[in-house]
mmCIF file of C-alpha atoms and ligand atoms in Angstrom:
data_model
loop_
_atom_site.group_PDB
_atom_site.id
_atom_site.type_symbol
_atom_site.label_atom_id
_atom_site.label_comp_id
_atom_site.label_asym_id
_atom_site.label_seq_id
_atom_site.Cartn_x
_atom_site.Cartn_y
_atom_site.Cartn_z
ATOM 1 C CA MET H 1 116.667 97.405 81.780
ATOM 2 C CA ASP H 2 119.620 97.270 84.179
ATOM 3 C CA LEU H 3 117.663 96.009 87.235
ATOM 4 C CA GLN H 4 120.613 96.838 89.639
ATOM 5 C CA LYS H 5 120.890 100.407 88.411
ATOM 6 C CA GLU H 6 117.131 100.801 88.556
ATOM 7 C CA LEU H 7 117.060 99.552 92.204
ATOM 8 C CA LEU H 8 119.963 102.020 93.209
ATOM 9 C CA ARG H 9 118.233 104.978 91.430
ATOM 10 C CA ILE H 10 114.768 104.395 92.860
ATOM 11 C CA THR H 11 115.762 103.691 96.480
ATOM 12 C CA SER H 12 118.166 106.633 96.622
ATOM 13 C CA GLU H 13 114.950 108.797 97.482
ATOM 14 C CA TYR H 14 114.522 106.906 100.801
ATOM 15 C CA LEU H 15 117.996 108.118 101.833
ATOM 16 C CA ASP H 16 117.506 111.762 101.017
ATOM 17 C CA GLU H 17 117.566 114.005 104.078
ATOM 18 C CA ASN H 18 114.738 116.142 102.879
ATOM 19 C CA LEU H 19 111.242 114.602 103.022
ATOM 20 C CA ASP H 20 109.372 115.472 99.892
ATOM 21 C CA TYR H 21 105.985 113.535 99.876
ATOM 22 C CA LEU H 22 105.566 113.765 96.145
ATOM 23 C CA LYS H 23 108.995 112.367 95.422
ATOM 24 C CA LEU H 24 108.586 109.714 98.125
ATOM 25 C CA SER H 25 105.213 108.467 96.837
ATOM 26 C CA LYS H 26 106.746 108.416 93.257
ATOM 27 C CA ALA H 27 109.717 106.353 94.466
ATOM 28 C CA THR H 28 107.414 103.992 96.385
ATOM 29 C CA GLU H 29 105.342 103.392 93.278
ATOM 30 C CA GLU H 30 108.530 102.693 91.178
ATOM 31 C CA TYR H 31 109.979 100.413 93.799
ATOM 32 C CA LYS H 32 106.766 98.431 93.921
ATOM 33 C CA ILE H 33 106.543 98.252 90.060
ATOM 34 C CA LEU H 34 110.188 97.037 89.885
ATOM 35 C CA LEU H 35 109.731 94.448 92.563
ATOM 36 C CA ASN H 36 106.479 93.084 90.993
ATOM 37 C CA GLU H 37 107.955 92.974 87.578
ATOM 38 C CA ILE H 38 111.100 90.996 88.905
ATOM 39 C CA CYS H 39 108.742 88.752 90.933
ATOM 40 C CA GLY H 40 106.743 88.174 87.871
ATOM 41 C CA GLN H 41 103.709 86.577 89.500
ATOM 42 C CA ASN H 42 100.365 87.679 91.055
ATOM 43 C CA LEU H 43 100.620 87.644 94.765
ATOM 44 C CA ASP H 44 96.694 88.361 95.121
ATOM 45 C CA ILE H 45 95.759 84.838 95.122
ATOM 46 C CA GLU H 46 94.575 82.445 97.903
ATOM 47 C CA ASN H 47 98.026 81.240 98.681
ATOM 48 C CA GLY H 48 99.310 84.913 98.849
ATOM 49 C CA ARG H 49 96.502 86.169 100.986
ATOM 50 C CA LYS H 50 96.655 83.438 103.637
ATOM 51 C CA ASP H 51 98.071 84.635 107.022
ATOM 52 C CA LEU H 52 99.897 81.915 109.069
ATOM 53 C CA GLU H 53 98.546 81.330 112.614
ATOM 54 C CA PHE H 54 100.903 80.589 115.490
ATOM 55 C CA ASP H 55 100.692 80.236 119.258
ATOM 56 C CA ASN H 56 102.370 83.697 119.703
ATOM 57 C CA GLY H 57 100.538 85.639 116.820
ATOM 58 C CA LYS H 58 100.243 85.615 113.062
ATOM 59 C CA ALA H 59 102.552 85.998 110.256
ATOM 60 C CA LEU H 60 101.273 88.084 107.213
ATOM 61 C CA GLY H 61 100.587 86.377 103.953
ATOM 62 C CA THR H 62 102.820 87.160 101.116
ATOM 63 C CA TYR H 63 100.348 89.653 99.365
ATOM 64 C CA TRP H 64 99.883 91.631 102.681
ATOM 65 C CA ALA H 65 103.606 91.669 103.406
ATOM 66 C CA ALA H 66 104.399 92.947 99.994
ATOM 67 C CA LEU H 67 101.828 95.732 100.519
ATOM 68 C CA CYS H 68 103.696 97.081 103.643
ATOM 69 C CA LEU H 69 105.932 99.037 101.250
ATOM 70 C CA ASP H 70 103.070 101.358 100.651
ATOM 71 C CA ASP H 71 103.170 102.730 104.149
ATOM 72 C CA LEU H 72 105.371 105.540 103.073
ATOM 73 C CA ILE H 73 106.790 106.868 106.339
ATOM 74 C CA ARG H 74 107.233 103.433 107.886
ATOM 75 C CA THR H 75 109.355 102.283 104.952
ATOM 76 C CA ARG H 76 111.289 105.483 104.750
ATOM 77 C CA GLN H 77 112.002 105.692 108.409
ATOM 78 C CA PHE H 78 113.042 102.034 108.728
ATOM 79 C CA ILE H 79 115.365 102.348 105.596
ATOM 80 C CA ARG H 80 116.842 105.489 107.231
ATOM 81 C CA GLY H 81 117.152 103.940 110.675
ATOM 82 C CA ILE H 82 118.939 100.979 109.106
ATOM 83 C CA ASN H 83 121.271 103.286 107.181
ATOM 84 C CA ARG H 84 122.179 105.116 110.420
ATOM 85 C CA ALA H 85 122.968 101.931 112.159
ATOM 86 C CA ILE H 86 125.110 100.703 109.310
ATOM 87 C CA GLN H 87 127.008 104.021 109.521
ATOM 88 C CA GLU H 88 127.550 103.602 113.106
ATOM 89 C CA LYS H 89 128.785 100.103 112.865
ATOM 90 C CA ILE H 90 130.564 99.697 109.494
ATOM 91 C CA ASN H 91 133.902 101.102 110.326
ATOM 92 C CA LYS H 92 134.203 99.131 113.456
ATOM 93 C CA GLN H 93 133.289 95.718 112.258
ATOM 94 C CA LYS H 94 133.876 94.091 108.784
ATOM 95 C CA PRO H 95 131.973 92.260 107.539
ATOM 96 C CA LEU H 96 129.060 93.524 109.416
ATOM 97 C CA HIS H 97 126.442 90.975 109.920
ATOM 98 C CA ILE H 98 122.841 91.922 109.635
ATOM 99 C CA LEU H 99 120.064 89.590 110.488
ATOM 100 C CA TYR H 100 116.597 90.383 109.062
ATOM 101 C CA ALA H 101 113.845 88.554 110.631
ATOM 102 C CA GLY H 102 110.510 88.517 108.484
ATOM 103 C CA THR H 103 111.641 89.643 105.165
ATOM 104 C CA GLY H 104 108.331 89.268 103.361
ATOM 105 C CA PRO H 105 108.637 88.403 99.549
ATOM 106 C CA PHE H 106 110.869 91.355 98.847
ATOM 107 C CA ALA H 107 113.220 92.057 101.748
ATOM 108 C CA THR H 108 111.969 95.549 101.108
ATOM 109 C CA LEU H 109 113.900 97.238 104.064
ATOM 110 C CA ILE H 110 117.259 95.762 103.296
ATOM 111 C CA LEU H 111 117.339 95.479 99.524
ATOM 112 C CA PRO H 112 118.335 99.117 99.054
ATOM 113 C CA PHE H 113 121.674 98.474 100.917
ATOM 114 C CA ILE H 114 122.908 95.264 99.241
ATOM 115 C CA LEU H 115 124.273 96.885 96.122
ATOM 116 C CA ARG H 116 125.730 99.890 98.159
ATOM 117 C CA TYR H 117 128.043 97.747 100.125
ATOM 118 C CA SER H 118 130.559 94.999 98.996
ATOM 119 C CA LYS H 119 130.278 91.390 100.323
ATOM 120 C CA GLU H 120 133.388 92.143 102.275
ATOM 121 C CA GLU H 121 131.617 94.852 104.070
ATOM 122 C CA ILE H 122 128.172 93.335 104.942
ATOM 123 C CA ARG H 123 126.845 89.890 105.110
ATOM 124 C CA TYR H 124 123.149 89.090 105.689
ATOM 125 C CA THR H 125 120.963 86.425 107.212
ATOM 126 C CA PHE H 126 117.317 86.572 106.152
ATOM 127 C CA LEU H 127 114.600 84.701 107.980
ATOM 128 C CA GLU H 128 111.154 84.138 106.596
ATOM 129 C CA VAL H 129 108.628 81.686 107.982
ATOM 130 C CA ASN H 130 106.179 81.815 104.990
ATOM 131 C CA GLN H 131 107.089 79.225 102.335
ATOM 132 C CA PHE H 132 105.575 81.379 99.484
ATOM 133 C CA SER H 133 107.369 84.491 100.543
ATOM 134 C CA PHE H 134 110.627 82.638 101.000
ATOM 135 C CA GLU H 135 110.522 81.145 97.530
ATOM 136 C CA ILE H 136 109.763 84.474 95.912
ATOM 137 C CA LEU H 137 112.598 86.077 97.896
ATOM 138 C CA LYS H 138 115.165 83.674 96.645
ATOM 139 C CA ASN H 139 114.011 84.218 93.074
ATOM 140 C CA ILE H 140 114.185 88.059 93.631
ATOM 141 C CA ILE H 141 117.729 87.866 94.866
ATOM 142 C CA SER H 142 118.735 85.656 92.050
ATOM 143 C CA LYS H 143 117.152 87.773 89.361
ATOM 144 C CA LEU H 144 118.618 90.919 90.622
ATOM 145 C CA GLY H 145 122.091 89.179 90.295
ATOM 146 C CA LEU H 146 122.801 89.262 94.036
ATOM 147 C CA ASN H 147 123.783 85.568 94.362
ATOM 148 C CA ASP H 148 127.408 86.611 94.691
ATOM 149 C CA TYR H 149 126.821 88.708 97.772
ATOM 150 C CA ASN H 150 126.982 86.962 101.178
ATOM 151 C CA ILE H 151 123.303 86.396 101.803
ATOM 152 C CA LYS H 152 121.922 83.410 103.674
ATOM 153 C CA ILE H 153 118.184 83.005 103.095
ATOM 154 C CA LEU H 154 116.429 80.530 105.526
ATOM 155 C CA LYS H 155 112.960 79.477 106.000
ATOM 156 C CA GLU H 156 112.770 79.724 109.612
ATOM 157 C CA ASP H 157 110.602 80.881 112.437
ATOM 158 C CA ALA H 158 112.363 83.864 114.074
ATOM 159 C CA THR H 159 110.532 83.220 117.419
ATOM 160 C CA LYS H 160 112.460 80.004 117.718
ATOM 161 C CA TYR H 161 115.609 80.634 115.574
ATOM 162 C CA HIS H 162 118.970 79.673 117.135
ATOM 163 C CA ILE H 163 121.646 82.133 116.559
ATOM 164 C CA ASP H 164 125.012 80.514 116.031
ATOM 165 C CA PRO H 165 127.201 81.829 118.858
ATOM 166 C CA GLN H 166 130.105 82.028 116.652
ATOM 167 C CA ASN H 167 128.298 84.130 114.129
ATOM 168 C CA LYS H 168 126.262 86.706 115.986
ATOM 169 C CA PRO H 169 124.752 89.459 114.204
ATOM 170 C CA ASP H 170 125.597 93.211 114.762
ATOM 171 C CA ILE H 171 122.372 94.486 113.615
ATOM 172 C CA ILE H 172 119.026 92.840 113.847
ATOM 173 C CA VAL H 173 115.969 94.082 111.967
ATOM 174 C CA SER H 174 112.298 93.078 112.122
ATOM 175 C CA GLU H 175 108.973 94.896 111.178
ATOM 176 C CA THR H 176 106.586 92.262 112.284
ATOM 177 C CA MET H 177 104.098 94.525 114.089
ATOM 178 C CA GLN H 178 100.872 96.191 113.866
ATOM 179 C CA ASN H 179 99.737 99.360 116.022
ATOM 180 C CA ALA H 180 99.639 98.566 119.789
ATOM 181 C CA LEU H 181 101.849 95.565 119.065
ATOM 182 C CA ALA H 182 98.702 93.712 118.430
ATOM 183 C CA LYS H 183 98.235 90.378 116.393
ATOM 184 C CA GLU H 184 101.805 89.835 114.927
ATOM 185 C CA GLN H 185 104.865 88.449 116.533
ATOM 186 C CA GLN H 186 107.254 91.402 116.999
ATOM 187 C CA VAL H 187 107.568 90.941 120.630
ATOM 188 C CA SER H 188 108.133 87.236 120.582
ATOM 189 C CA ILE H 189 110.826 87.685 117.837
ATOM 190 C CA PHE H 190 112.617 90.212 119.544
ATOM 191 C CA LEU H 191 112.722 88.450 122.975
ATOM 192 C CA ASN H 192 113.935 85.341 121.389
ATOM 193 C CA LEU H 193 116.750 87.201 119.593
ATOM 194 C CA MET H 194 117.558 89.622 122.338
ATOM 195 C CA LYS H 195 118.393 86.716 124.709
ATOM 196 C CA GLN H 196 120.939 85.291 122.357
ATOM 197 C CA VAL H 197 123.023 88.306 121.675
ATOM 198 C CA SER H 198 125.180 90.956 123.555
ATOM 199 C CA TYR H 199 123.950 94.372 124.665
ATOM 200 C CA HIS H 200 126.044 95.854 121.699
ATOM 201 C CA THR H 201 123.779 94.443 119.057
ATOM 202 C CA ILE H 202 121.615 97.047 117.465
ATOM 203 C CA PHE H 203 117.781 96.246 117.255
ATOM 204 C CA ILE H 204 115.752 97.885 114.617
ATOM 205 C CA PRO H 205 113.354 99.302 115.887
ATOM 206 C CA GLU H 206 115.409 100.424 118.925
ATOM 207 C CA ASN H 207 112.306 100.870 121.011
ATOM 208 C CA ILE H 208 108.534 100.421 120.684
ATOM 209 C CA GLU H 209 106.600 102.145 123.354
ATOM 210 C CA LEU H 210 102.870 101.999 124.185
ATOM 211 C CA PHE H 211 101.132 104.779 126.169
ATOM 212 C CA ILE H 212 97.685 105.419 127.603
ATOM 213 C CA GLY H 213 96.908 108.920 126.337
ATOM 214 C CA LEU H 214 94.120 111.341 125.624
ATOM 215 C CA LYS H 215 92.968 112.880 122.383
ATOM 216 C CA LYS H 216 91.401 116.304 122.156
ATOM 217 C CA SER H 217 89.022 117.489 119.474
ATOM 218 C CA GLN H 218 90.511 119.855 116.834
ATOM 219 C CA SER H 219 88.990 122.694 114.787
ATOM 220 C CA LEU H 220 89.757 122.475 110.981
ATOM 221 C CA THR H 221 92.386 125.287 111.327
ATOM 222 C CA GLU H 222 94.164 123.345 113.981
ATOM 223 C CA GLU H 223 94.490 120.234 112.032
ATOM 224 C CA ASN H 224 97.866 119.421 110.659
ATOM 225 C CA GLN H 225 99.296 122.014 113.053
ATOM 226 C CA VAL H 226 99.384 120.586 116.514
ATOM 227 C CA SER H 227 98.994 117.021 117.604
ATOM 228 C CA PRO H 228 95.731 116.349 119.357
ATOM 229 C CA PHE H 229 97.344 113.487 121.338
ATOM 230 C CA LYS H 230 98.677 113.730 124.948
ATOM 231 C CA LYS H 231 100.639 110.971 126.295
ATOM 232 C CA ILE H 232 99.842 110.167 129.945
ATOM 233 C CA LYS H 233 101.921 107.059 130.955
ATOM 234 C CA ARG H 234 104.043 104.605 129.192
ATOM 235 C CA VAL H 235 102.459 101.151 129.991
ATOM 236 C CA PHE H 236 104.629 98.819 127.793
ATOM 237 C CA ASP H 237 107.871 98.965 125.804
ATOM 238 C CA VAL H 238 110.081 96.555 123.849
ATOM 239 C CA SER H 239 113.682 97.470 123.799
ATOM 240 C CA LYS H 240 117.061 95.995 124.592
ATOM 241 C CA LYS H 241 117.339 98.499 127.334
ATOM 242 C CA SER H 242 114.207 97.331 129.173
ATOM 243 C CA MET H 243 115.025 93.843 128.668
ATOM 244 C CA PHE H 244 118.476 94.163 130.197
ATOM 245 C CA LEU H 245 117.239 96.322 132.923
ATOM 246 C CA SER H 246 114.943 93.411 133.950
ATOM 247 C CA ASN H 247 117.951 91.162 133.827
ATOM 248 C CA GLY H 248 116.667 88.932 131.007
ATOM 249 C CA VAL H 249 113.571 87.889 129.135
ATOM 250 C CA GLU H 250 112.837 85.235 131.957
ATOM 251 C CA ASN H 251 112.361 88.249 134.387
ATOM 252 C CA MET H 252 110.246 90.271 132.043
ATOM 253 C CA ILE H 253 107.623 87.579 131.412
ATOM 254 C CA LEU H 254 105.856 86.879 134.674
ATOM 255 C CA LYS H 255 103.957 83.637 133.830
ATOM 256 C CA GLU H 256 102.017 82.340 130.991
ATOM 257 C CA ASN H 257 103.393 84.954 128.620
ATOM 258 C CA LEU H 258 102.170 87.759 130.745
ATOM 259 C CA PHE H 259 104.185 90.829 131.277
ATOM 260 C CA GLU H 260 104.137 93.238 134.203
ATOM 261 C CA LYS H 261 100.839 94.986 134.995
ATOM 262 C CA SER H 262 100.626 98.734 134.857
ATOM 263 C CA GLN H 263 97.937 101.075 136.285
ATOM 264 C CA THR H 264 97.284 104.596 134.900
ATOM 265 C CA ILE H 265 95.121 106.938 136.991
ATOM 266 C CA ILE H 266 93.839 110.097 135.260
ATOM 267 C CA GLU H 267 92.116 112.711 137.483
ATOM 268 C CA ASN H 268 89.315 115.006 136.051
ATOM 269 C CA LYS H 269 91.504 118.080 135.956
ATOM 270 C CA GLU H 270 93.675 116.337 133.423
ATOM 271 C CA LEU H 271 90.683 115.107 131.335
ATOM 272 C CA GLU H 272 89.395 118.743 130.656
ATOM 273 C CA GLY H 273 89.225 119.340 126.752
ATOM 274 C CA PHE H 274 89.783 115.768 125.745
ATOM 275 C CA ILE H 275 87.305 113.693 124.004
ATOM 276 C CA ASP H 276 88.816 110.045 123.819
ATOM 277 C CA LEU H 277 90.955 107.887 125.924
ATOM 278 C CA VAL H 278 93.419 106.244 123.602
ATOM 279 C CA LEU H 279 96.285 103.829 123.288
ATOM 280 C CA ILE H 280 99.310 105.500 121.453
ATOM 281 C CA THR H 281 102.152 103.671 119.803
ATOM 282 C CA GLU H 282 105.493 105.292 119.240
ATOM 283 C CA ILE H 283 108.605 103.810 117.383
ATOM 284 C CA GLN H 284 112.186 104.845 117.745
ATOM 285 C CA VAL H 285 113.614 103.130 114.766
ATOM 286 C CA PHE H 286 117.116 104.045 115.477
ATOM 287 C CA ASN H 287 118.545 107.058 117.308
ATOM 288 C CA ASP H 288 116.580 110.291 116.258
ATOM 289 C CA VAL H 289 114.877 108.282 113.352
ATOM 290 C CA LYS H 290 111.321 107.866 114.877
ATOM 291 C CA ILE H 291 107.846 107.202 113.757
ATOM 292 C CA SER H 292 105.626 109.364 115.808
ATOM 293 C CA VAL H 293 101.935 108.923 116.514
ATOM 294 C CA ASN H 294 99.707 108.741 113.492
ATOM 295 C CA GLU H 295 102.584 108.948 111.015
ATOM 296 C CA SER H 296 102.217 105.457 109.835
ATOM 297 C CA SER H 297 99.598 102.543 110.203
ATOM 298 C CA LEU H 298 101.885 101.186 112.849
ATOM 299 C CA THR H 299 101.445 104.143 114.985
ATOM 300 C CA THR H 300 97.679 104.707 114.425
ATOM 301 C CA PRO H 301 96.163 105.449 117.960
ATOM 302 C CA ILE H 302 93.385 103.131 119.122
ATOM 303 C CA ILE H 303 90.431 104.734 120.912
ATOM 304 C CA LEU H 304 89.682 102.780 124.112
ATOM 305 C CA LYS H 305 86.740 104.812 125.225
ATOM 306 C CA VAL H 306 84.969 108.050 124.306
ATOM 307 C CA ILE H 307 85.052 110.453 127.049
ATOM 308 C CA ALA H 308 83.459 113.499 125.726
ATOM 309 C CA ASN H 309 80.593 115.265 127.384
ATOM 310 C CA GLN H 310 80.817 113.012 130.473
ATOM 311 C CA LYS H 311 81.112 113.927 134.125
ATOM 312 C CA ILE H 312 84.016 111.962 135.066
ATOM 313 C CA ASP H 313 85.901 112.177 138.529
ATOM 314 C CA SER H 314 88.795 109.951 137.496
ATOM 315 C CA VAL H 315 89.680 107.150 135.033
ATOM 316 C CA ILE H 316 91.749 104.190 135.978
ATOM 317 C CA VAL H 317 93.263 101.924 133.112
ATOM 318 C CA ASN H 318 94.821 98.639 134.096
ATOM 319 C CA THR H 319 96.891 97.209 131.352
ATOM 320 C CA GLN H 320 99.065 94.149 130.813
ATOM 321 C CA TYR H 321 100.672 92.831 127.596
ATOM 322 C CA LYS H 322 100.041 89.209 126.789
ATOM 323 C CA ILE H 323 101.629 87.099 124.222
ATOM 324 C CA SER H 324 99.037 84.575 122.734
ATOM 325 C CA SER H 325 97.694 83.560 119.394
ATOM 326 C CA LEU H 326 96.384 87.097 119.364
ATOM 327 C CA PRO H 327 99.067 89.082 121.140
ATOM 328 C CA GLU H 328 97.757 92.371 122.568
ATOM 329 C CA LEU H 329 97.784 94.761 125.392
ATOM 330 C CA GLU H 330 94.886 93.776 127.580
ATOM 331 C CA TYR H 331 93.043 96.442 129.502
ATOM 332 C CA ASP H 332 90.170 97.308 131.725
ATOM 333 C CA ILE H 333 88.916 100.823 132.371
ATOM 334 C CA ILE H 334 87.201 101.986 135.596
ATOM 335 C CA ILE H 335 85.514 105.305 135.418
ATOM 336 C CA SER H 336 84.200 106.888 138.681
ATOM 337 C CA ASN H 337 81.532 109.631 138.146
ATOM 338 C CA ASN H 338 81.354 111.278 141.741
ATOM 339 C CA VAL H 339 81.555 114.855 140.326
HETATM 340 C C1 SAM J 1 104.763 93.090 108.174
HETATM 341 S S1 SAM J 1 105.509 92.001 107.073
HETATM 342 C C2 SAM J 1 106.912 93.079 106.625
HETATM 343 C C3 SAM J 1 107.684 92.595 105.405
HETATM 344 C C4 SAM J 1 108.949 93.386 105.046
HETATM 345 N N1 SAM J 1 110.000 93.166 106.125
HETATM 346 C C5 SAM J 1 108.641 94.818 105.037
HETATM 347 O O1 SAM J 1 108.978 95.553 106.098
HETATM 348 O O2 SAM J 1 108.120 95.388 104.128
HETATM 349 C C6 SAM J 1 106.162 90.803 108.158
HETATM 350 C C7 SAM J 1 106.880 89.481 107.571
HETATM 351 O O3 SAM J 1 107.469 88.884 108.500
HETATM 352 C C8 SAM J 1 107.195 87.406 108.347
HETATM 353 N N2 SAM J 1 107.206 86.792 109.753
HETATM 354 C C9 SAM J 1 106.269 87.028 110.664
HETATM 355 N N3 SAM J 1 106.478 86.287 111.730
HETATM 356 C C10 SAM J 1 107.619 85.586 111.423
HETATM 357 C C11 SAM J 1 108.445 84.621 112.244
HETATM 358 N N4 SAM J 1 108.097 84.218 113.436
HETATM 359 N N5 SAM J 1 109.517 84.187 111.641
HETATM 360 C C12 SAM J 1 109.944 84.505 110.389
HETATM 361 N N6 SAM J 1 109.249 85.372 109.704
HETATM 362 C C13 SAM J 1 108.074 85.932 110.188
HETATM 363 C C14 SAM J 1 105.874 87.298 107.667
HETATM 364 O O4 SAM J 1 105.623 86.178 107.123
HETATM 365 C C15 SAM J 1 105.995 88.613 106.763
HETATM 366 O O5 SAM J 1 106.534 88.268 105.597
#
């Protein structure tokens, strides 16, 4: 089998403008089979299942990182967003430098591009903190015959990685997150990299936003037609824009890895017809390539409180994002029932 031809054929589905779920899930299955065949080893073993724990969150074990591919819309939208960013930059800068922080064992999100561009057009720096994933990735790159491309694979912690000032990336990609930016290290990775590059560097995702919101009940006929979610207030976001507006990372983080507090007040008129108070995640991958609420595991809303059938005068939600060994948006909810 010509592995390179297969990789190009299979991954072309991700770049197709039209979203065809059947074709997309077939392509995902084929991509997975191809990568597992090249890898040639079972990842569902103790070493593969072990997450790494750090002071600012965890890094997924090799087996789990490989499974991210199965999140169809996540994988499609990231690949499409990266494609758009490359299109935007490729004619201005050659070779384009892409830094991929947290590749997993397969560099799933960037692999589709390597064969589509020459080494004179794009060069890559891959960072992976997990030794097992790092070893597998080197093997995959070699077995795919990609050693002649300009790819630097480093076993490095992206939250501490120093970018060579003479060699700054034009595009930085990282998908090291879960819904509500909990548990993993996306925020720490982006903050570390954002403070080392200029405003012109593209970050993918371009913006990750958390909202306090409400969910209403839906009848069966309404399901799949209208979204039951209503965003009330944005309480946290990670983007180059918000970092530069705060005049740097140092100003964004108040103390002890705490970000600015936010308060959301919802009056009883606004609560009518809603059943849950929720935390919503939305991702702008790049430009108009987005992952909306509930489209992927990364944007699954979290129910903070059931509010159905209660006489509530108002709800106050105090939130603050905190980086710790378990990063999360901390919150407390105050409900007044004077009605
Ligand atoms: C959610 S998986 C995603 C894998 C792959 N990029 C994808 O999108 O399918 C995140 C990967 O990032 C790696 N990672 C997490 N934190 C990291 C860090 N601080 N530095 C380098 N790699 C990290 C994990 O080990 C894991 O392989």
